[in-house]
Short mmCIF file of C-alpha atoms and ligand atoms in Angstrom, two decimals:
data_model
loop_
_atom_site.label_atom_id
_atom_site.label_comp_id
_atom_site.label_asym_id
_atom_site.label_seq_id
_atom_site.Cartn_x
_atom_site.Cartn_y
_atom_site.Cartn_z
CA MET A 1 0.00 0.00 0.00
CA ALA A 2 1.34 3.44 -0.89
CA PRO A 3 2.22 5.48 2.18
CA PRO A 4 -0.18 8.38 2.76
CA PRO A 5 1.24 11.89 2.93
CA PRO A 6 3.08 13.46 4.69
CA PHE A 7 5.38 10.49 5.19
CA GLY A 8 8.21 9.97 2.71
CA ALA A 9 8.29 6.58 0.98
CA ASN A 10 11.23 5.28 2.98
CA SER A 11 10.49 7.03 6.27
CA ALA A 12 10.16 4.91 9.40
CA ALA A 13 6.53 6.01 9.63
CA ALA A 14 5.71 4.88 6.10
CA ARG A 15 7.43 1.54 6.68
CA ASP A 16 5.54 1.16 9.96
CA ILE A 17 2.22 1.80 8.20
CA ALA A 18 3.14 -0.67 5.50
CA ASN A 19 4.29 -3.49 7.77
CA VAL A 20 3.30 -3.30 11.45
CA LEU A 21 0.03 -4.49 12.99
CA HIS A 22 -0.08 -2.39 16.16
CA PRO A 23 -1.43 -3.50 19.53
CA TYR A 24 -4.15 -1.31 21.04
CA THR A 25 -4.52 0.88 17.96
CA ASP A 26 -7.33 1.79 15.56
CA LEU A 27 -5.73 -0.12 12.72
CA GLN A 28 -7.63 1.65 9.98
CA SER A 29 -6.99 5.20 11.22
CA HIS A 30 -3.35 4.27 11.73
CA GLN A 31 -3.00 3.83 7.99
CA GLN A 32 -3.61 7.59 7.68
CA VAL A 33 -2.30 8.98 10.94
CA GLY A 34 0.85 6.90 11.34
CA PRO A 35 3.03 6.31 14.39
CA VAL A 36 5.10 8.42 16.77
CA VAL A 37 8.50 6.81 16.26
CA ILE A 38 10.48 6.85 19.50
CA SER A 39 14.20 6.65 18.88
CA ARG A 40 16.00 7.06 22.20
CA GLY A 41 15.56 7.59 25.91
CA LYS A 42 17.32 9.06 28.94
CA GLY A 43 16.06 9.20 32.50
CA VAL A 44 12.33 9.95 32.47
CA ARG A 45 12.46 11.28 28.89
CA VAL A 46 12.26 9.84 25.39
CA TRP A 47 12.90 11.46 22.01
CA ASP A 48 11.15 10.81 18.75
CA GLU A 49 12.89 10.47 15.40
CA THR A 50 12.57 14.20 14.70
CA GLY A 51 14.42 14.99 17.94
CA LYS A 52 11.34 16.13 19.85
CA GLU A 53 11.65 15.46 23.58
CA TYR A 54 8.88 14.05 25.80
CA ILE A 55 8.55 13.30 29.50
CA GLU A 56 7.10 9.79 29.84
CA SER A 57 4.26 10.20 32.33
CA VAL A 58 3.46 6.47 32.37
CA ALA A 59 6.97 4.96 32.12
CA GLY A 60 5.97 3.47 28.76
CA LEU A 61 3.25 1.08 29.91
CA TRP A 62 3.52 1.59 33.70
CA CYS A 63 6.79 -0.28 33.55
CA ALA A 64 10.18 1.35 32.85
CA ALA A 65 10.66 2.00 36.55
CA LEU A 66 14.37 2.89 36.38
CA GLY A 67 13.94 5.17 33.38
CA PHE A 68 15.24 4.78 29.87
CA ASP A 69 19.04 4.62 30.13
CA ASN A 70 20.15 2.50 33.07
CA GLU A 71 23.64 1.31 32.20
CA ARG A 72 23.78 -1.31 34.97
CA LEU A 73 20.83 -3.14 33.43
CA VAL A 74 22.49 -3.02 30.01
CA GLN A 75 25.68 -4.46 31.49
CA ALA A 76 23.80 -7.20 33.34
CA ALA A 77 22.20 -8.31 30.07
CA ALA A 78 25.47 -8.15 28.11
CA GLU A 79 27.41 -10.14 30.71
CA GLN A 80 24.76 -12.84 30.89
CA MET A 81 24.55 -13.00 27.09
CA ARG A 82 28.27 -13.72 26.96
CA LYS A 83 28.17 -16.30 29.75
CA LEU A 84 25.01 -18.28 28.98
CA PRO A 85 22.67 -16.63 26.47
CA PHE A 86 19.96 -19.25 26.80
CA TYR A 87 19.03 -22.19 28.86
CA HIS A 88 15.68 -23.58 29.88
CA ALA A 89 14.03 -24.88 33.02
CA PHE A 90 12.12 -27.91 31.68
CA THR A 91 12.78 -31.39 33.05
CA ALA A 92 14.62 -30.08 36.12
CA LYS A 93 17.24 -28.03 34.27
CA ALA A 94 18.25 -24.83 36.00
CA HIS A 95 20.75 -21.97 35.90
CA GLU A 96 21.98 -19.50 38.48
CA PRO A 97 20.11 -16.35 37.34
CA MET A 98 16.74 -18.09 37.61
CA ILE A 99 17.59 -19.58 41.00
CA ASP A 100 18.93 -16.29 42.37
CA LEU A 101 15.92 -14.33 41.15
CA ALA A 102 13.44 -16.81 42.63
CA GLU A 103 15.25 -16.60 45.96
CA MET A 104 15.20 -12.80 45.87
CA LEU A 105 11.47 -12.69 45.12
CA ILE A 106 10.60 -15.15 47.89
CA ALA A 107 12.69 -13.06 50.30
CA ARG A 108 10.80 -9.91 49.30
CA ALA A 109 7.27 -11.39 49.16
CA PRO A 110 4.65 -9.58 51.25
CA VAL A 111 3.42 -12.84 52.80
CA PRO A 112 5.19 -16.22 53.04
CA MET A 113 5.49 -17.67 49.56
CA SER A 114 6.92 -21.03 48.60
CA LYS A 115 7.93 -21.15 44.93
CA VAL A 116 8.27 -18.94 41.85
CA PHE A 117 7.26 -19.86 38.29
CA PHE A 118 8.60 -17.63 35.51
CA ALA A 119 6.93 -16.49 32.28
CA ASN A 120 7.45 -13.64 29.83
CA SER A 121 4.55 -11.24 30.32
CA GLY A 122 1.85 -10.28 32.75
CA SER A 123 -0.73 -12.06 30.61
CA GLU A 124 1.27 -15.26 30.62
CA ALA A 125 1.76 -15.03 34.38
CA ASN A 126 -1.99 -14.71 34.87
CA ASP A 127 -2.78 -17.49 32.41
CA SER A 128 -0.26 -19.70 34.21
CA ALA A 129 -1.86 -18.89 37.55
CA ILE A 130 -5.35 -19.69 36.17
CA LYS A 131 -4.11 -23.10 35.09
CA MET A 132 -2.42 -23.60 38.48
CA VAL A 133 -5.71 -22.84 40.23
CA TRP A 134 -7.51 -25.44 38.11
CA TYR A 135 -4.70 -27.99 38.60
CA TYR A 136 -4.75 -27.27 42.36
CA ASN A 137 -8.46 -28.03 42.62
CA ASN A 138 -8.10 -31.18 40.52
CA ALA A 139 -5.32 -32.24 42.89
CA LEU A 140 -7.72 -31.77 45.80
CA GLY A 141 -10.43 -33.76 43.99
CA ARG A 142 -12.64 -30.66 43.70
CA THR A 143 -13.27 -31.05 40.02
CA GLN A 144 -16.25 -28.67 40.03
CA LYS A 145 -14.41 -25.83 41.78
CA LYS A 146 -13.11 -24.02 38.71
CA LYS A 147 -14.87 -20.69 38.20
CA ILE A 148 -12.78 -17.57 38.44
CA ILE A 149 -13.95 -14.13 39.49
CA GLY A 150 -12.47 -10.93 38.14
CA ARG A 151 -13.85 -7.42 38.50
CA LEU A 152 -15.49 -5.09 36.02
CA LYS A 153 -12.74 -2.70 34.86
CA GLY A 154 -10.05 -5.09 36.12
CA TYR A 155 -7.13 -5.61 33.73
CA HIS A 156 -5.14 -8.82 33.73
CA GLY A 157 -3.92 -9.08 30.16
CA ILE A 158 -5.03 -10.26 26.75
CA THR A 159 -4.20 -13.95 26.33
CA ILE A 160 -7.38 -16.03 26.24
CA GLY A 161 -7.48 -16.76 29.97
CA SER A 162 -6.26 -13.39 31.19
CA ALA A 163 -8.52 -11.56 28.73
CA SER A 164 -11.43 -13.54 30.14
CA LEU A 165 -10.45 -12.30 33.60
CA THR A 166 -10.09 -8.72 32.37
CA GLY A 167 -13.29 -6.75 32.83
CA LEU A 168 -12.97 -4.15 30.08
CA PRO A 169 -15.27 -4.19 27.03
CA ALA A 170 -12.50 -3.32 24.55
CA ASN A 171 -10.69 -6.55 25.43
CA HIS A 172 -13.82 -8.69 24.98
CA ARG A 173 -15.67 -7.19 22.03
CA SER A 174 -15.23 -9.16 18.81
CA PHE A 175 -12.66 -11.49 20.42
CA ASP A 176 -15.18 -14.10 21.67
CA VAL A 177 -14.07 -13.82 25.28
CA PRO A 178 -14.68 -14.15 28.19
CA LEU A 179 -14.62 -17.93 28.16
CA PRO A 180 -17.34 -19.70 30.14
CA GLY A 181 -16.49 -19.97 33.84
CA PHE A 182 -15.15 -16.43 34.17
CA LEU A 183 -17.31 -14.09 36.24
CA HIS A 184 -17.02 -10.40 37.06
CA THR A 185 -18.01 -8.65 40.24
CA MET A 186 -18.54 -4.93 40.69
CA THR A 187 -15.91 -2.22 40.40
CA PRO A 188 -15.01 -0.77 43.80
CA HIS A 189 -15.02 2.84 42.66
CA HIS A 190 -16.65 5.06 45.26
CA TYR A 191 -16.66 8.15 43.01
CA HIS A 192 -18.92 6.52 40.42
CA ASP A 193 -20.51 3.54 42.08
CA ALA A 194 -21.37 4.58 45.65
CA LEU A 195 -25.00 5.34 46.47
CA PRO A 196 -25.86 8.91 47.49
CA GLY A 197 -24.45 9.50 50.98
CA GLU A 198 -22.85 6.03 51.19
CA SER A 199 -19.60 6.10 53.20
CA GLU A 200 -16.48 4.36 51.92
CA GLU A 201 -16.87 1.70 54.62
CA ASP A 202 -20.51 1.06 53.74
CA PHE A 203 -19.62 0.92 50.07
CA ALA A 204 -16.86 -1.61 50.84
CA THR A 205 -19.39 -3.71 52.76
CA ARG A 206 -21.75 -3.59 49.79
CA CYS A 207 -18.94 -4.70 47.44
CA ALA A 208 -18.24 -7.67 49.74
CA ASP A 209 -21.98 -8.47 49.92
CA GLU A 210 -22.19 -8.43 46.12
CA LEU A 211 -19.24 -10.80 45.93
CA GLU A 212 -20.89 -13.15 48.41
CA LYS A 213 -24.15 -13.06 46.45
CA LEU A 214 -22.28 -13.97 43.27
CA ILE A 215 -20.48 -16.88 44.94
CA LEU A 216 -23.73 -18.17 46.44
CA ALA A 217 -25.61 -17.80 43.16
CA GLU A 218 -22.95 -19.79 41.32
CA GLY A 219 -22.51 -22.30 44.14
CA PRO A 220 -19.40 -22.00 46.32
CA GLU A 221 -18.37 -25.52 45.31
CA THR A 222 -17.87 -24.16 41.76
CA VAL A 223 -15.85 -21.03 42.58
CA ALA A 224 -12.07 -21.45 42.70
CA ALA A 225 -10.40 -18.04 42.86
CA MET A 226 -10.72 -14.29 42.67
CA TRP A 227 -8.21 -12.05 40.93
CA ALA A 228 -7.58 -8.45 41.99
CA GLU A 229 -5.11 -5.71 41.22
CA PRO A 230 -4.43 -3.90 44.51
CA ILE A 231 -5.09 -0.65 42.62
CA MET A 232 -6.86 -1.18 39.29
CA GLY A 233 -4.52 0.28 36.69
CA ALA A 234 -5.80 0.21 33.11
CA GLY A 235 -9.38 0.40 34.40
CA GLY A 236 -8.57 3.95 35.51
CA VAL A 237 -6.29 3.87 38.60
CA ILE A 238 -9.15 2.91 40.88
CA LEU A 239 -8.33 2.75 44.57
CA PRO A 240 -10.74 0.59 46.54
CA PRO A 241 -12.75 2.13 49.38
CA LYS A 242 -11.42 1.92 52.95
CA GLY A 243 -11.60 -1.59 54.39
CA TYR A 244 -12.38 -3.21 51.03
CA PHE A 245 -9.83 -6.01 50.89
CA PRO A 246 -10.25 -7.32 54.46
CA LYS A 247 -14.00 -7.50 53.81
CA ILE A 248 -13.52 -9.20 50.42
CA GLN A 249 -11.05 -11.66 51.90
CA ALA A 250 -13.42 -12.62 54.72
CA VAL A 251 -15.93 -13.69 52.06
CA LEU A 252 -13.31 -15.60 50.05
CA LYS A 253 -12.08 -17.41 53.14
CA LYS A 254 -15.62 -18.41 54.10
CA TYR A 255 -16.06 -20.20 50.78
CA ASP A 256 -12.50 -21.48 50.40
CA VAL A 257 -11.80 -19.30 47.35
CA LEU A 258 -8.18 -18.40 46.59
CA LEU A 259 -7.11 -14.78 46.17
CA VAL A 260 -4.64 -13.92 43.43
CA ALA A 261 -3.05 -10.47 43.69
CA ASP A 262 -2.13 -9.14 40.26
CA GLU A 263 0.88 -7.00 41.15
CA VAL A 264 1.91 -6.44 37.53
CA ILE A 265 1.59 -2.65 37.95
CA CYS A 266 1.56 -2.22 41.73
CA GLY A 267 4.58 -4.40 42.55
CA PHE A 268 8.09 -3.02 43.22
CA TRP A 269 7.33 0.19 45.09
CA ARG A 270 4.78 1.78 42.73
CA THR A 271 2.33 2.45 45.58
CA GLY A 272 4.97 3.44 48.15
CA ASN A 273 5.40 -0.09 49.53
CA TYR A 274 7.27 -2.95 47.91
CA TRP A 275 3.94 -4.55 46.99
CA GLY A 276 0.50 -3.08 46.45
CA SER A 277 -0.73 -5.91 48.71
CA GLN A 278 1.03 -4.18 51.61
CA THR A 279 -0.55 -0.82 50.81
CA LEU A 280 -4.04 -2.30 50.45
CA ASP A 281 -3.96 -4.89 53.25
CA ILE A 282 -4.11 -7.97 51.02
CA VAL A 283 -3.00 -11.46 52.00
CA PRO A 284 -2.80 -13.28 48.66
CA ASP A 285 -2.39 -17.00 48.02
CA ILE A 286 -0.77 -16.33 44.65
CA ILE A 287 1.00 -13.21 43.32
CA THR A 288 1.63 -12.38 39.68
CA SER A 289 4.19 -9.73 38.73
CA ALA A 290 5.99 -8.43 35.62
CA LYS A 291 6.83 -4.96 34.22
CA ALA A 292 8.98 -3.29 36.94
CA LEU A 293 10.40 -6.72 37.81
CA SER A 294 13.01 -6.01 35.12
CA SER A 295 12.22 -2.31 34.72
CA SER A 296 10.90 -3.77 31.44
CA TYR A 297 14.34 -3.79 29.83
CA LEU A 298 13.66 -7.41 28.91
CA PRO A 299 10.41 -9.40 29.13
CA ILE A 300 9.97 -11.47 32.27
CA SER A 301 7.11 -12.20 34.67
CA ALA A 302 6.71 -14.26 37.81
CA VAL A 303 4.01 -16.23 39.60
CA MET A 304 4.60 -16.79 43.31
CA VAL A 305 2.54 -19.48 45.04
CA ASN A 306 2.18 -20.19 48.73
CA ASP A 307 3.04 -23.58 50.18
CA THR A 308 -0.54 -24.86 50.33
CA VAL A 309 -0.89 -24.30 46.60
CA PHE A 310 2.58 -25.63 45.87
CA GLN A 311 2.06 -28.87 47.82
CA ALA A 312 -1.10 -29.64 45.85
CA LEU A 313 0.65 -28.91 42.53
CA ALA A 314 3.55 -31.11 43.58
CA THR A 315 1.30 -34.04 44.54
CA GLU A 316 -0.70 -33.84 41.31
CA SER A 317 2.41 -33.58 39.15
CA HIS A 318 3.81 -36.66 40.87
CA THR A 319 0.58 -38.56 40.18
CA ILE A 320 0.54 -37.51 36.52
CA GLY A 321 4.29 -37.66 36.11
CA THR A 322 4.93 -34.01 35.28
CA PHE A 323 3.69 -30.46 35.78
CA GLY A 324 2.93 -30.10 32.09
CA HIS A 325 3.14 -26.32 31.86
CA GLY A 326 6.01 -23.98 31.00
CA PHE A 327 7.39 -21.74 28.30
CA THR A 328 10.59 -22.16 26.30
CA TYR A 329 11.65 -18.87 27.87
CA SER A 330 10.45 -19.55 31.45
CA GLY A 331 13.22 -18.12 33.63
CA HIS A 332 15.35 -17.18 30.59
CA PRO A 333 18.80 -16.32 31.96
CA VAL A 334 19.17 -12.91 30.29
CA PRO A 335 15.92 -11.28 31.50
CA ALA A 336 16.46 -13.03 34.83
CA ALA A 337 19.91 -11.41 35.13
CA VAL A 338 18.37 -8.02 34.31
CA ALA A 339 15.64 -8.57 36.89
CA ILE A 340 18.22 -9.45 39.55
CA GLU A 341 20.09 -6.24 38.80
CA THR A 342 16.81 -4.30 38.87
CA LEU A 343 15.92 -5.61 42.34
CA LYS A 344 19.45 -4.85 43.54
CA LEU A 345 19.12 -1.30 42.22
CA TYR A 346 15.79 -0.80 44.00
CA ASP A 347 17.56 -1.77 47.23
CA GLU A 348 20.72 0.26 46.59
CA LEU A 349 18.89 3.38 45.48
CA ASP A 350 16.45 2.98 48.36
CA ILE A 351 13.77 3.57 45.78
CA GLY A 352 11.05 3.04 48.39
CA THR A 353 12.19 6.10 50.32
CA HIS A 354 12.38 8.03 47.06
CA VAL A 355 8.79 7.06 46.12
CA ARG A 356 7.60 8.02 49.60
CA ASP A 357 9.21 11.43 49.10
CA VAL A 358 8.25 12.20 45.48
CA GLY A 359 4.90 10.35 45.49
CA PRO A 360 3.20 12.74 47.94
CA HIS A 361 4.55 15.66 45.89
CA LEU A 362 2.96 14.24 42.71
CA GLN A 363 -0.31 13.62 44.54
CA ALA A 364 -0.37 17.08 46.12
CA GLU A 365 0.55 18.88 42.91
CA LEU A 366 -2.07 17.00 40.89
CA ARG A 367 -4.71 18.08 43.38
CA ARG A 368 -3.43 21.66 43.71
CA ARG A 369 -3.20 22.22 39.97
CA PHE A 370 -6.16 20.24 38.66
CA ALA A 371 -8.81 19.38 41.30
CA ASP A 372 -10.70 22.65 40.71
CA HIS A 373 -10.25 22.66 36.96
CA PRO A 374 -13.63 22.76 35.17
CA LEU A 375 -12.83 19.58 33.22
CA VAL A 376 -11.59 17.54 36.18
CA GLY A 377 -13.89 15.27 38.15
CA GLU A 378 -11.69 13.20 40.43
CA VAL A 379 -7.96 13.27 41.16
CA ARG A 380 -6.90 10.01 42.80
CA GLY A 381 -3.84 7.92 43.54
CA THR A 382 -1.13 7.08 46.00
CA GLY A 383 2.64 6.78 45.75
CA LEU A 384 3.67 7.23 42.12
CA ILE A 385 0.41 6.05 40.59
CA ALA A 386 -2.40 8.49 40.00
CA ALA A 387 -5.24 9.54 37.72
CA VAL A 388 -7.07 12.66 36.72
CA GLU A 389 -10.55 11.84 35.43
CA LEU A 390 -12.05 14.33 32.99
CA VAL A 391 -15.79 14.81 33.27
CA GLN A 392 -18.48 16.78 31.52
CA ASN A 393 -20.41 17.40 34.71
CA LYS A 394 -18.49 17.91 37.94
CA ALA A 395 -21.65 17.77 40.08
CA THR A 396 -23.05 14.48 38.78
CA HIS A 397 -19.63 12.98 37.91
CA GLY A 398 -20.97 12.47 34.38
CA ASN A 399 -18.38 11.63 31.75
CA PHE A 400 -18.20 12.97 28.22
CA PRO A 401 -19.80 10.85 25.51
CA PRO A 402 -17.10 8.42 24.26
CA ALA A 403 -17.61 9.76 20.72
CA ALA A 404 -16.18 13.12 21.86
CA LYS A 405 -12.84 11.30 22.37
CA VAL A 406 -11.85 13.82 25.03
CA GLY A 407 -9.12 11.62 26.56
CA GLY A 408 -7.55 10.96 23.18
CA ARG A 409 -7.57 14.64 22.36
CA PHE A 410 -5.89 15.39 25.68
CA THR A 411 -3.08 12.91 25.04
CA LYS A 412 -2.53 14.37 21.58
CA LEU A 413 -2.26 17.90 23.01
CA SER A 414 0.04 16.60 25.76
CA GLU A 415 2.34 15.16 23.14
CA GLU A 416 2.44 18.53 21.40
CA HIS A 417 3.49 20.03 24.76
CA GLY A 418 6.15 17.36 25.33
CA VAL A 419 4.54 14.71 27.51
CA ILE A 420 3.59 11.21 26.49
CA ALA A 421 0.33 10.72 28.36
CA ARG A 422 -2.12 7.85 28.54
CA SER A 423 -5.86 8.07 28.74
CA VAL A 424 -8.04 5.06 29.51
CA ALA A 425 -11.80 4.54 29.77
CA ASN A 426 -13.92 7.48 31.02
CA ASP A 427 -11.31 9.95 29.78
CA THR A 428 -9.09 9.12 32.72
CA ILE A 429 -5.52 10.38 32.41
CA CYS A 430 -3.17 7.97 34.16
CA PHE A 431 0.15 8.76 35.82
CA SER A 432 2.77 6.12 36.51
CA PRO A 433 6.10 7.81 35.75
CA PRO A 434 9.46 6.10 36.14
CA LEU A 435 10.07 5.65 39.87
CA ILE A 436 13.29 7.65 39.56
CA ILE A 437 11.39 10.84 38.66
CA THR A 438 12.37 13.90 40.72
CA LYS A 439 10.05 16.56 42.16
CA ASP A 440 11.39 19.01 39.63
CA GLU A 441 10.57 16.64 36.76
CA VAL A 442 7.09 16.09 38.23
CA ASP A 443 6.58 19.86 38.12
CA GLN A 444 7.80 20.14 34.53
CA MET A 445 5.52 17.28 33.49
CA LEU A 446 2.46 18.79 35.17
CA THR A 447 3.13 22.28 33.80
CA ARG A 448 3.20 20.87 30.28
CA MET A 449 0.06 18.80 30.88
CA GLY A 450 -1.69 21.80 32.44
CA LYS A 451 -1.17 23.71 29.19
CA ALA A 452 -2.68 20.80 27.27
CA LEU A 453 -5.69 20.74 29.60
CA ASP A 454 -6.30 24.45 29.23
CA GLU A 455 -6.05 24.19 25.47
CA LEU A 456 -8.50 21.29 25.48
CA THR A 457 -10.93 23.35 27.54
CA VAL A 458 -10.78 26.20 25.03
CA GLN A 459 -11.30 23.76 22.14
CA LEU A 460 -14.30 22.09 23.77
CA ARG A 461 -15.91 25.45 24.52
CA ARG A 462 -15.29 26.57 20.95
CA GLU A 463 -16.94 23.41 19.68
CA GLN A 464 -19.80 23.98 22.12
CA ILE A 465 -19.26 20.65 23.82
CA ALA A 466 -20.89 21.68 27.08
CA VAL A 467 -18.85 21.52 30.26
CA VAL A 468 -20.91 21.82 33.45
CA SER A 469 -18.79 22.88 36.38
C1 LIG B 501 -2.41 -5.40 36.21
C2 LIG B 501 -1.95 -5.99 34.92
N1 LIG B 501 -1.94 -7.31 34.78
C3 LIG B 501 -1.54 -7.89 33.64
C4 LIG B 501 -1.11 -7.15 32.58
C5 LIG B 501 -0.69 -7.80 31.30
O1 LIG B 501 0.66 -7.71 31.13
P1 LIG B 501 1.32 -7.91 29.68
O2 LIG B 501 0.93 -6.75 28.85
O3 LIG B 501 2.79 -7.97 30.00
O4 LIG B 501 0.82 -9.21 29.16
C6 LIG B 501 -1.06 -5.76 32.69
C7 LIG B 501 -0.59 -4.91 31.58
O5 LIG B 501 -0.72 -3.72 31.58
C8 LIG B 501 -1.52 -5.16 33.88
O6 LIG B 501 -1.56 -3.84 34.02
#
């Protein structure tokens, strides 16, 4: 296909249009609009091929925690490549990077964990954990106990199992998921879902009651596990109401339902603690993690299981003869070496203290600059994860019609002002910058984004898209 103007025939953009099928993109519009080609990075910034500089407000995809030029991670990969560029973990083979990383994760787990299984992405980690939950219940002879509960607006990935767990329409529509046996309970978002005058505590109780009703309606003997992100990321940085997880966990315990904490975004200090589970008072049976595990310099993810789960898996595998699950790249030595170096750097840099210093600054500045803005409904977050939700009606919390594409327009304007921003459902602008960001860089980022927001307001008024403040 001939490249559309203004791209030259041999430009990177034209070759992208001609050859790449992009994830999470309107594939048809892309043929006209083309890509932003990112060529290099340094610290919290990246540059496109024309030399334009951007602050990365979401660390890529909530993931490049140590920024875009960490030489120690590069060295760790290069050294491991020279020493042992590949080996696998099937049939009891092992290598030091995988063993060391597993030991480091177990030592850092928020609750006692027994073993670590490695995969390559958050989706694969969640799919692996789904299969472990099924295998676990088969091991216990509970062959009916297989249903899995996610939450509306939860995000757990896009492989068939993890997409079934995900509770976002865009990941289901036209893909023939969710699979049968995947259920979704309500979103714990007080701002939108609480009843008039309902306190956070009462709302949390209602969420737990809804969960119990769902389990009872399905039959507790058929429900195996619930998945939860400590803070829902792609669903819009949704923090649960006070007391939510203890109440949810009381219900799960009553019906012998496992809890899987999806720490793919929240893990590794994002929320101000090592794990989101610590920030949100969660005691998981299984933890999935990825992204900041290697600062995303190479793909790697991990599933940690507690000893109760592990013992059942072990018994069943002995009966069958093998635990017949694993990827060619499970525990790959090069990403494992990078992950080890990443975890060492978090310790050496005392990144937790840094997040606890810069995080409150980000949260305070977001509120100071934007809470009263006519387009802003709710500012929410903790640590270095946050969101600013744009609304049409501040009083009723009513969002803009999706066709107005307000979030998309904001991210476009932000890019013009030098920030790569991300908007998700309900025109929610998400913040998850590299954990190394400084207060000064936070201020620069928010100043640029503030200009974009003001420009958007002027545009909407000019187009007579009503804003009720
Ligand atoms: C909470 C959560 N779980 C799982 C995933 C899926 O990870 P991946 O894109 O690596 O498959 C993501 C990705 O954003 C995520 O945010």
